[in-house]
Amino acid sequence: MENFIPLVSKTKKIEFGRAFVNCLGVVEIHNPEKLQISSAYESAKKALPLAAELKVINLKKPLTKEQKSGLSTIRKTIKPLLSHLNSLKKMPDAEKSADVTRVYDYVDLHMRGLSRANAYKQFALIGNMLNGIDEQPELKASIQALNLTATFEVIRKDKETLDVIYNERRRALSENQKARTIQIKRTLYFHLRQLSSAIELAQIEHPELDYTPLIKEWNKEVEQCNTSRKKRVASGESEESLETAVGSSESDNMIPVD
């Protein structure tokens, strides 16, 4: 009786999805109806759309619009602030004050070219600017002397709102994508295991039929996937955990996780 080669653990999601599709393709080629395994095959076939999800990266991120809007709101406050400080700075030397220079240089250092930075850097620059004010009493006094305390409080409140959006977005990205990937892998694993078990049982129930070509071709596909993983390990590439050994009697209690 021909045996299945187990799929190695820690298979990346895109590779596992491809292996699932190709293994089903192997079964289809060998006529599942003739081999008395059509029921298990049709059941597994219904999961093909899930395998497609493992191939495609979901580019739609939650709360992206809200995050961009929050950053835009802060930039719209900072732009006139810089303009106002710049106009004060250009006053005749006799009318300039150390307060103007101090506040202008500080804000300009952190905020100049803010809109050209990526969102992650914008968060850091705005946060660093606000934290620095709290840590420098002299700078804080200059802001008060220029009657700009209320303006900086507006920026601070907008930043706090933005922090909430950022944290919710990060949580949604982490939990939603990971949970979805785990569930898909579990479902596909279940169908592969059911299908391989049906083939193993069919070999016993129908000794007059030859399942060897199907299993050998299935095993060749699994070998290709396993080899891909070995190359990845050799190159030091990070892996996703997928504890699975499809086709192995030891796999019954092994659940794939991301």
PDB file of C-alpha atoms in Angstrom:
ATOM      1  CA  MET A   1       0.000   0.000   0.000  1.00  0.00           C
ATOM      2  CA  GLU A   2       1.366   3.418  -1.011  1.00  0.00           C
ATOM      3  CA  ASN A   3       1.823   5.936   1.808  1.00  0.00           C
ATOM      4  CA  PHE A   4       1.565   9.725   1.832  1.00  0.00           C
ATOM      5  CA  ILE A   5       4.605  11.902   2.517  1.00  0.00           C
ATOM      6  CA  PRO A   6       3.863  14.341   5.358  1.00  0.00           C
ATOM      7  CA  LEU A   7       3.872  18.068   4.693  1.00  0.00           C
ATOM      8  CA  VAL A   8       6.584  19.564   6.915  1.00  0.00           C
ATOM      9  CA  SER A   9       5.763  21.936   9.740  1.00  0.00           C
ATOM     10  CA  LYS A  10       6.054  25.742   9.500  1.00  0.00           C
ATOM     11  CA  THR A  11       4.795  26.004   5.947  1.00  0.00           C
ATOM     12  CA  LYS A  12       4.212  29.586   4.831  1.00  0.00           C
ATOM     13  CA  LYS A  13       0.629  30.464   4.038  1.00  0.00           C
ATOM     14  CA  ILE A  14       1.212  31.154   0.338  1.00  0.00           C
ATOM     15  CA  GLU A  15       3.062  27.832  -0.056  1.00  0.00           C
ATOM     16  CA  PHE A  16       0.407  25.935   1.878  1.00  0.00           C
ATOM     17  CA  GLY A  17      -2.311  27.470  -0.292  1.00  0.00           C
ATOM     18  CA  ARG A  18      -0.477  26.427  -3.443  1.00  0.00           C
ATOM     19  CA  ALA A  19       0.075  22.901  -2.123  1.00  0.00           C
ATOM     20  CA  PHE A  20      -3.634  22.588  -1.334  1.00  0.00           C
ATOM     21  CA  VAL A  21      -4.684  23.678  -4.839  1.00  0.00           C
ATOM     22  CA  ASN A  22      -2.138  21.464  -6.563  1.00  0.00           C
ATOM     23  CA  CYS A  23      -2.930  18.378  -4.484  1.00  0.00           C
ATOM     24  CA  LEU A  24      -6.587  18.734  -5.423  1.00  0.00           C
ATOM     25  CA  GLY A  25      -5.498  19.111  -9.026  1.00  0.00           C
ATOM     26  CA  VAL A  26      -3.637  15.824  -8.780  1.00  0.00           C
ATOM     27  CA  VAL A  27      -6.749  14.060  -7.484  1.00  0.00           C
ATOM     28  CA  GLU A  28      -8.884  15.525 -10.255  1.00  0.00           C
ATOM     29  CA  ILE A  29      -6.486  14.294 -12.940  1.00  0.00           C
ATOM     30  CA  HIS A  30      -6.734  10.746 -11.619  1.00  0.00           C
ATOM     31  CA  ASN A  31     -10.544  10.626 -11.769  1.00  0.00           C
ATOM     32  CA  PRO A  32     -11.854  10.710  -8.179  1.00  0.00           C
ATOM     33  CA  GLU A  33     -15.157   9.142  -9.202  1.00  0.00           C
ATOM     34  CA  LYS A  34     -13.453   6.104 -10.684  1.00  0.00           C
ATOM     35  CA  LEU A  35     -11.287   5.779  -7.569  1.00  0.00           C
ATOM     36  CA  GLN A  36     -14.335   5.983  -5.270  1.00  0.00           C
ATOM     37  CA  ILE A  37     -13.170   9.166  -3.517  1.00  0.00           C
ATOM     38  CA  SER A  38     -15.423  11.733  -5.193  1.00  0.00           C
ATOM     39  CA  SER A  39     -17.265  12.666  -1.980  1.00  0.00           C
ATOM     40  CA  ALA A  40     -14.093  13.668  -0.095  1.00  0.00           C
ATOM     41  CA  TYR A  41     -12.741  15.365  -3.210  1.00  0.00           C
ATOM     42  CA  GLU A  42     -15.885  17.463  -3.759  1.00  0.00           C
ATOM     43  CA  SER A  43     -15.882  18.467  -0.104  1.00  0.00           C
ATOM     44  CA  ALA A  44     -12.261  19.635  -0.324  1.00  0.00           C
ATOM     45  CA  LYS A  45     -12.949  21.393  -3.626  1.00  0.00           C
ATOM     46  CA  LYS A  46     -15.434  23.708  -1.898  1.00  0.00           C
ATOM     47  CA  ALA A  47     -12.520  25.156   0.102  1.00  0.00           C
ATOM     48  CA  LEU A  48     -10.607  26.348  -2.991  1.00  0.00           C
ATOM     49  CA  PRO A  49     -11.736  29.987  -2.533  1.00  0.00           C
ATOM     50  CA  LEU A  50     -10.091  29.937   0.894  1.00  0.00           C
ATOM     51  CA  ALA A  51      -6.810  28.794  -0.636  1.00  0.00           C
ATOM     52  CA  ALA A  52      -7.027  31.794  -2.969  1.00  0.00           C
ATOM     53  CA  GLU A  53      -7.173  34.084   0.066  1.00  0.00           C
ATOM     54  CA  LEU A  54      -3.795  32.774   1.188  1.00  0.00           C
ATOM     55  CA  LYS A  55      -2.306  33.831  -2.141  1.00  0.00           C
ATOM     56  CA  VAL A  56      -3.568  37.395  -2.202  1.00  0.00           C
ATOM     57  CA  ILE A  57      -2.381  40.100   0.180  1.00  0.00           C
ATOM     58  CA  ASN A  58      -5.248  42.189   1.440  1.00  0.00           C
ATOM     59  CA  LEU A  59      -4.178  45.761   0.702  1.00  0.00           C
ATOM     60  CA  LYS A  60      -7.256  47.334   2.269  1.00  0.00           C
ATOM     61  CA  LYS A  61      -6.259  48.419   5.766  1.00  0.00           C
ATOM     62  CA  PRO A  62      -8.760  49.317   8.512  1.00  0.00           C
ATOM     63  CA  LEU A  63      -8.993  52.974   9.617  1.00  0.00           C
ATOM     64  CA  THR A  64      -6.550  54.164   6.937  1.00  0.00           C
ATOM     65  CA  LYS A  65      -8.834  57.035   5.937  1.00  0.00           C
ATOM     66  CA  GLU A  66      -9.268  58.115   9.553  1.00  0.00           C
ATOM     67  CA  GLN A  67      -5.526  58.033  10.172  1.00  0.00           C
ATOM     68  CA  LYS A  68      -4.776  60.138   7.097  1.00  0.00           C
ATOM     69  CA  SER A  69      -7.470  62.609   8.088  1.00  0.00           C
ATOM     70  CA  GLY A  70      -6.036  62.912  11.606  1.00  0.00           C
ATOM     71  CA  LEU A  71      -2.536  63.613  10.307  1.00  0.00           C
ATOM     72  CA  SER A  72      -3.911  66.139   7.834  1.00  0.00           C
ATOM     73  CA  THR A  73      -5.725  67.983  10.636  1.00  0.00           C
ATOM     74  CA  ILE A  74      -2.504  68.348  12.617  1.00  0.00           C
ATOM     75  CA  ARG A  75      -0.554  69.513   9.560  1.00  0.00           C
ATOM     76  CA  LYS A  76      -3.228  72.145   8.915  1.00  0.00           C
ATOM     77  CA  THR A  77      -2.574  73.543  12.385  1.00  0.00           C
ATOM     78  CA  ILE A  78       1.198  73.366  12.136  1.00  0.00           C
ATOM     79  CA  LYS A  79       1.416  75.126   8.767  1.00  0.00           C
ATOM     80  CA  PRO A  80      -0.091  78.449   9.911  1.00  0.00           C
ATOM     81  CA  LEU A  81       1.851  78.148  13.185  1.00  0.00           C
ATOM     82  CA  LEU A  82       5.134  78.014  11.288  1.00  0.00           C
ATOM     83  CA  SER A  83       3.994  80.828   9.023  1.00  0.00           C
ATOM     84  CA  HIS A  84       3.124  83.003  12.023  1.00  0.00           C
ATOM     85  CA  LEU A  85       6.444  82.295  13.739  1.00  0.00           C
ATOM     86  CA  ASN A  86       8.299  82.962  10.522  1.00  0.00           C
ATOM     87  CA  SER A  87       6.638  86.369  10.147  1.00  0.00           C
ATOM     88  CA  LEU A  88       7.586  87.239  13.733  1.00  0.00           C
ATOM     89  CA  LYS A  89      11.132  86.094  13.074  1.00  0.00           C
ATOM     90  CA  LYS A  90      11.425  88.470  10.105  1.00  0.00           C
ATOM     91  CA  MET A  91      10.668  91.534  12.197  1.00  0.00           C
ATOM     92  CA  PRO A  92      13.481  94.098  12.585  1.00  0.00           C
ATOM     93  CA  ASP A  93      16.240  92.821  14.851  1.00  0.00           C
ATOM     94  CA  ALA A  94      15.419  95.346  17.530  1.00  0.00           C
ATOM     95  CA  GLU A  95      11.916  93.945  17.804  1.00  0.00           C
ATOM     96  CA  LYS A  96      12.875  90.299  17.765  1.00  0.00           C
ATOM     97  CA  SER A  97      12.749  88.374  20.971  1.00  0.00           C
ATOM     98  CA  ALA A  98      14.590  85.292  22.154  1.00  0.00           C
ATOM     99  CA  ASP A  99      11.184  83.693  22.612  1.00  0.00           C
ATOM    100  CA  VAL A 100      10.361  83.936  18.888  1.00  0.00           C
ATOM    101  CA  THR A 101      13.690  82.470  17.819  1.00  0.00           C
ATOM    102  CA  ARG A 102      13.518  79.704  20.390  1.00  0.00           C
ATOM    103  CA  VAL A 103       9.992  78.572  19.488  1.00  0.00           C
ATOM    104  CA  TYR A 104      10.464  78.964  15.732  1.00  0.00           C
ATOM    105  CA  ASP A 105      13.716  76.995  15.635  1.00  0.00           C
ATOM    106  CA  TYR A 106      12.213  74.224  17.762  1.00  0.00           C
ATOM    107  CA  VAL A 107       9.025  73.806  15.728  1.00  0.00           C
ATOM    108  CA  ASP A 108      10.866  74.145  12.423  1.00  0.00           C
ATOM    109  CA  LEU A 109      13.367  71.455  13.475  1.00  0.00           C
ATOM    110  CA  HIS A 110      10.584  68.924  14.033  1.00  0.00           C
ATOM    111  CA  MET A 111       7.903  69.958  11.549  1.00  0.00           C
ATOM    112  CA  ARG A 112       9.642  71.244   8.432  1.00  0.00           C
ATOM    113  CA  GLY A 113       8.757  68.904   5.552  1.00  0.00           C
ATOM    114  CA  LEU A 114       6.345  66.938   7.750  1.00  0.00           C
ATOM    115  CA  SER A 115       3.907  66.219   4.903  1.00  0.00           C
ATOM    116  CA  ARG A 116       6.637  64.533   2.852  1.00  0.00           C
ATOM    117  CA  ALA A 117       7.400  61.991   5.586  1.00  0.00           C
ATOM    118  CA  ASN A 118       5.621  58.641   5.783  1.00  0.00           C
ATOM    119  CA  ALA A 119       2.798  58.272   8.303  1.00  0.00           C
ATOM    120  CA  TYR A 120       4.925  56.391  10.825  1.00  0.00           C
ATOM    121  CA  LYS A 121       7.594  59.124  10.831  1.00  0.00           C
ATOM    122  CA  GLN A 122       4.933  61.837  11.109  1.00  0.00           C
ATOM    123  CA  PHE A 123       3.674  60.186  14.303  1.00  0.00           C
ATOM    124  CA  ALA A 124       7.211  60.173  15.716  1.00  0.00           C
ATOM    125  CA  LEU A 125       7.981  63.784  14.788  1.00  0.00           C
ATOM    126  CA  ILE A 126       4.741  65.157  16.230  1.00  0.00           C
ATOM    127  CA  GLY A 127       5.136  63.080  19.394  1.00  0.00           C
ATOM    128  CA  ASN A 128       8.762  64.140  19.862  1.00  0.00           C
ATOM    129  CA  MET A 129       7.872  67.798  19.412  1.00  0.00           C
ATOM    130  CA  LEU A 130       5.116  67.689  22.039  1.00  0.00           C
ATOM    131  CA  ASN A 131       7.186  65.641  24.497  1.00  0.00           C
ATOM    132  CA  GLY A 132      10.111  68.039  24.154  1.00  0.00           C
ATOM    133  CA  ILE A 133       7.950  70.984  25.167  1.00  0.00           C
ATOM    134  CA  ASP A 134       7.029  69.246  28.398  1.00  0.00           C
ATOM    135  CA  GLU A 135      10.688  68.517  29.102  1.00  0.00           C
ATOM    136  CA  GLN A 136      11.945  72.096  28.489  1.00  0.00           C
ATOM    137  CA  PRO A 137      10.533  74.688  30.920  1.00  0.00           C
ATOM    138  CA  GLU A 138      12.262  77.548  29.105  1.00  0.00           C
ATOM    139  CA  LEU A 139      10.668  76.577  25.796  1.00  0.00           C
ATOM    140  CA  LYS A 140       7.292  76.213  27.466  1.00  0.00           C
ATOM    141  CA  ALA A 141       7.651  79.690  28.948  1.00  0.00           C
ATOM    142  CA  SER A 142       8.472  81.139  25.519  1.00  0.00           C
ATOM    143  CA  ILE A 143       5.332  79.547  24.053  1.00  0.00           C
ATOM    144  CA  GLN A 144       3.273  81.140  26.811  1.00  0.00           C
ATOM    145  CA  ALA A 145       4.946  84.528  26.257  1.00  0.00           C
ATOM    146  CA  LEU A 146       3.940  84.386  22.576  1.00  0.00           C
ATOM    147  CA  ASN A 147       0.346  83.430  23.466  1.00  0.00           C
ATOM    148  CA  LEU A 148       0.677  80.133  21.585  1.00  0.00           C
ATOM    149  CA  THR A 149      -0.220  77.778  24.426  1.00  0.00           C
ATOM    150  CA  ALA A 150      -3.751  77.231  23.097  1.00  0.00           C
ATOM    151  CA  THR A 151      -2.422  76.383  19.623  1.00  0.00           C
ATOM    152  CA  PHE A 152      -0.099  73.719  20.988  1.00  0.00           C
ATOM    153  CA  GLU A 153      -2.942  72.319  23.101  1.00  0.00           C
ATOM    154  CA  VAL A 154      -5.016  71.903  19.937  1.00  0.00           C
ATOM    155  CA  ILE A 155      -2.130  69.951  18.376  1.00  0.00           C
ATOM    156  CA  ARG A 156      -1.803  67.857  21.528  1.00  0.00           C
ATOM    157  CA  LYS A 157      -5.507  66.950  21.610  1.00  0.00           C
ATOM    158  CA  ASP A 158      -5.501  66.093  17.909  1.00  0.00           C
ATOM    159  CA  LYS A 159      -2.448  63.891  18.517  1.00  0.00           C
ATOM    160  CA  GLU A 160      -4.224  62.085  21.354  1.00  0.00           C
ATOM    161  CA  THR A 161      -7.177  61.391  19.061  1.00  0.00           C
ATOM    162  CA  LEU A 162      -4.779  60.173  16.395  1.00  0.00           C
ATOM    163  CA  ASP A 163      -3.076  57.860  18.885  1.00  0.00           C
ATOM    164  CA  VAL A 164      -6.411  56.172  19.588  1.00  0.00           C
ATOM    165  CA  ILE A 165      -7.003  55.663  15.855  1.00  0.00           C
ATOM    166  CA  TYR A 166      -3.459  54.334  15.381  1.00  0.00           C
ATOM    167  CA  ASN A 167      -3.792  51.836  18.247  1.00  0.00           C
ATOM    168  CA  GLU A 168      -7.177  50.623  17.012  1.00  0.00           C
ATOM    169  CA  ARG A 169      -5.822  50.259  13.478  1.00  0.00           C
ATOM    170  CA  ARG A 170      -2.795  48.290  14.631  1.00  0.00           C
ATOM    171  CA  ARG A 171      -4.973  46.011  16.743  1.00  0.00           C
ATOM    172  CA  ALA A 172      -7.406  45.446  13.871  1.00  0.00           C
ATOM    173  CA  LEU A 173      -4.610  44.650  11.443  1.00  0.00           C
ATOM    174  CA  SER A 174      -2.996  42.207  13.848  1.00  0.00           C
ATOM    175  CA  GLU A 175      -6.104  40.420  15.107  1.00  0.00           C
ATOM    176  CA  ASN A 176      -8.181  40.304  11.929  1.00  0.00           C
ATOM    177  CA  GLN A 177      -5.481  39.134   9.539  1.00  0.00           C
ATOM    178  CA  LYS A 178      -3.937  36.660  11.937  1.00  0.00           C
ATOM    179  CA  ALA A 179      -7.268  35.192  13.014  1.00  0.00           C
ATOM    180  CA  ARG A 180      -8.402  34.881   9.406  1.00  0.00           C
ATOM    181  CA  THR A 181      -5.158  33.227   8.307  1.00  0.00           C
ATOM    182  CA  ILE A 182      -5.258  30.743  11.184  1.00  0.00           C
ATOM    183  CA  GLN A 183      -8.859  29.806  10.442  1.00  0.00           C
ATOM    184  CA  ILE A 184      -8.173  29.322   6.737  1.00  0.00           C
ATOM    185  CA  LYS A 185      -5.155  27.128   7.420  1.00  0.00           C
ATOM    186  CA  ARG A 186      -7.115  25.021   9.881  1.00  0.00           C
ATOM    187  CA  THR A 187      -9.939  24.546   7.376  1.00  0.00           C
ATOM    188  CA  LEU A 188      -7.640  23.645   4.483  1.00  0.00           C
ATOM    189  CA  TYR A 189      -5.641  21.321   6.702  1.00  0.00           C
ATOM    190  CA  PHE A 190      -8.848  19.550   7.729  1.00  0.00           C
ATOM    191  CA  HIS A 191      -9.890  19.021   4.104  1.00  0.00           C
ATOM    192  CA  LEU A 192      -6.458  17.761   3.039  1.00  0.00           C
ATOM    193  CA  ARG A 193      -6.362  15.350   5.949  1.00  0.00           C
ATOM    194  CA  GLN A 194      -9.879  14.136   5.188  1.00  0.00           C
ATOM    195  CA  LEU A 195      -9.044  13.661   1.540  1.00  0.00           C
ATOM    196  CA  SER A 196      -5.791  11.795   2.165  1.00  0.00           C
ATOM    197  CA  SER A 197      -7.554   9.590   4.742  1.00  0.00           C
ATOM    198  CA  ALA A 198     -10.313   8.823   2.234  1.00  0.00           C
ATOM    199  CA  ILE A 199      -7.692   7.764  -0.293  1.00  0.00           C
ATOM    200  CA  GLU A 200      -5.932   5.566   2.274  1.00  0.00           C
ATOM    201  CA  LEU A 201      -9.228   3.911   3.175  1.00  0.00           C
ATOM    202  CA  ALA A 202     -10.183   3.473  -0.473  1.00  0.00           C
ATOM    203  CA  GLN A 203      -6.958   1.551  -1.078  1.00  0.00           C
ATOM    204  CA  ILE A 204      -8.116  -0.983   1.487  1.00  0.00           C
ATOM    205  CA  GLU A 205     -11.741  -1.134   0.330  1.00  0.00           C
ATOM    206  CA  HIS A 206     -10.931  -1.326  -3.385  1.00  0.00           C
ATOM    207  CA  PRO A 207      -7.793  -3.437  -3.864  1.00  0.00           C
ATOM    208  CA  GLU A 208      -8.744  -3.894  -7.512  1.00  0.00           C
ATOM    209  CA  LEU A 209      -8.055  -0.168  -8.148  1.00  0.00           C
ATOM    210  CA  ASP A 210      -4.579   1.350  -8.460  1.00  0.00           C
ATOM    211  CA  TYR A 211      -4.047   4.402  -6.277  1.00  0.00           C
ATOM    212  CA  THR A 212      -0.268   4.393  -6.596  1.00  0.00           C
ATOM    213  CA  PRO A 213      -0.011   6.938  -9.457  1.00  0.00           C
ATOM    214  CA  LEU A 214      -2.240   9.407  -7.604  1.00  0.00           C
ATOM    215  CA  ILE A 215      -0.346   9.123  -4.314  1.00  0.00           C
ATOM    216  CA  LYS A 216       3.049   9.325  -6.010  1.00  0.00           C
ATOM    217  CA  GLU A 217       2.054  12.498  -7.814  1.00  0.00           C
ATOM    218  CA  TRP A 218       0.544  13.944  -4.617  1.00  0.00           C
ATOM    219  CA  ASN A 219       3.799  13.125  -2.809  1.00  0.00           C
ATOM    220  CA  LYS A 220       5.807  14.859  -5.529  1.00  0.00           C
ATOM    221  CA  GLU A 221       3.803  18.042  -4.911  1.00  0.00           C
ATOM    222  CA  VAL A 222       4.397  17.764  -1.159  1.00  0.00           C
ATOM    223  CA  GLU A 223       8.125  17.223  -1.765  1.00  0.00           C
ATOM    224  CA  GLN A 224       8.226  20.438  -3.796  1.00  0.00           C
ATOM    225  CA  CYS A 225       6.609  22.346  -0.927  1.00  0.00           C
ATOM    226  CA  ASN A 226       8.925  20.767   1.636  1.00  0.00           C
ATOM    227  CA  THR A 227      11.967  21.616  -0.486  1.00  0.00           C
ATOM    228  CA  SER A 228      10.843  25.232  -0.675  1.00  0.00           C
ATOM    229  CA  ARG A 229      10.744  25.367   3.097  1.00  0.00           C
ATOM    230  CA  LYS A 230      14.227  23.843   3.401  1.00  0.00           C
ATOM    231  CA  LYS A 231      15.655  26.494   1.049  1.00  0.00           C
ATOM    232  CA  ARG A 232      13.973  29.209   3.102  1.00  0.00           C
ATOM    233  CA  VAL A 233      15.441  27.877   6.340  1.00  0.00           C
ATOM    234  CA  ALA A 234      18.886  27.673   4.766  1.00  0.00           C
ATOM    235  CA  SER A 235      18.663  31.319   3.696  1.00  0.00           C
ATOM    236  CA  GLY A 236      17.553  32.416   7.166  1.00  0.00           C
ATOM    237  CA  GLU A 237      14.162  33.694   5.995  1.00  0.00           C
ATOM    238  CA  SER A 238      11.543  34.045   8.730  1.00  0.00           C
ATOM    239  CA  GLU A 239       8.788  31.464   8.832  1.00  0.00           C
ATOM    240  CA  GLU A 240       5.183  31.156   9.827  1.00  0.00           C
ATOM    241  CA  SER A 241       4.336  28.286  12.117  1.00  0.00           C
ATOM    242  CA  LEU A 242       2.097  25.632  10.580  1.00  0.00           C
ATOM    243  CA  GLU A 243       2.295  22.471  12.610  1.00  0.00           C
ATOM    244  CA  THR A 244       0.931  19.975  10.103  1.00  0.00           C
ATOM    245  CA  ALA A 245       1.812  16.616   8.651  1.00  0.00           C
ATOM    246  CA  VAL A 246      -0.876  15.883   6.106  1.00  0.00           C
ATOM    247  CA  GLY A 247      -1.065  12.221   5.269  1.00  0.00           C
ATOM    248  CA  SER A 248       0.754  11.120   8.422  1.00  0.00           C
ATOM    249  CA  SER A 249      -0.906   9.154  11.200  1.00  0.00           C
ATOM    250  CA  GLU A 250       0.910  11.439  13.667  1.00  0.00           C
ATOM    251  CA  SER A 251      -0.899  14.503  12.345  1.00  0.00           C
ATOM    252  CA  ASP A 252      -4.285  13.975  13.970  1.00  0.00           C
ATOM    253  CA  ASN A 253      -3.499  16.209  16.950  1.00  0.00           C
ATOM    254  CA  MET A 254      -1.327  18.674  15.073  1.00  0.00           C
ATOM    255  CA  ILE A 255      -3.174  21.944  14.430  1.00  0.00           C
ATOM    256  CA  PRO A 256      -1.768  24.503  11.949  1.00  0.00           C
ATOM    257  CA  VAL A 257      -1.275  27.972  13.390  1.00  0.00           C
ATOM    258  CA  ASP A 258       0.089  31.167  11.916  1.00  0.00           C
TER     259      ASP A 258
END
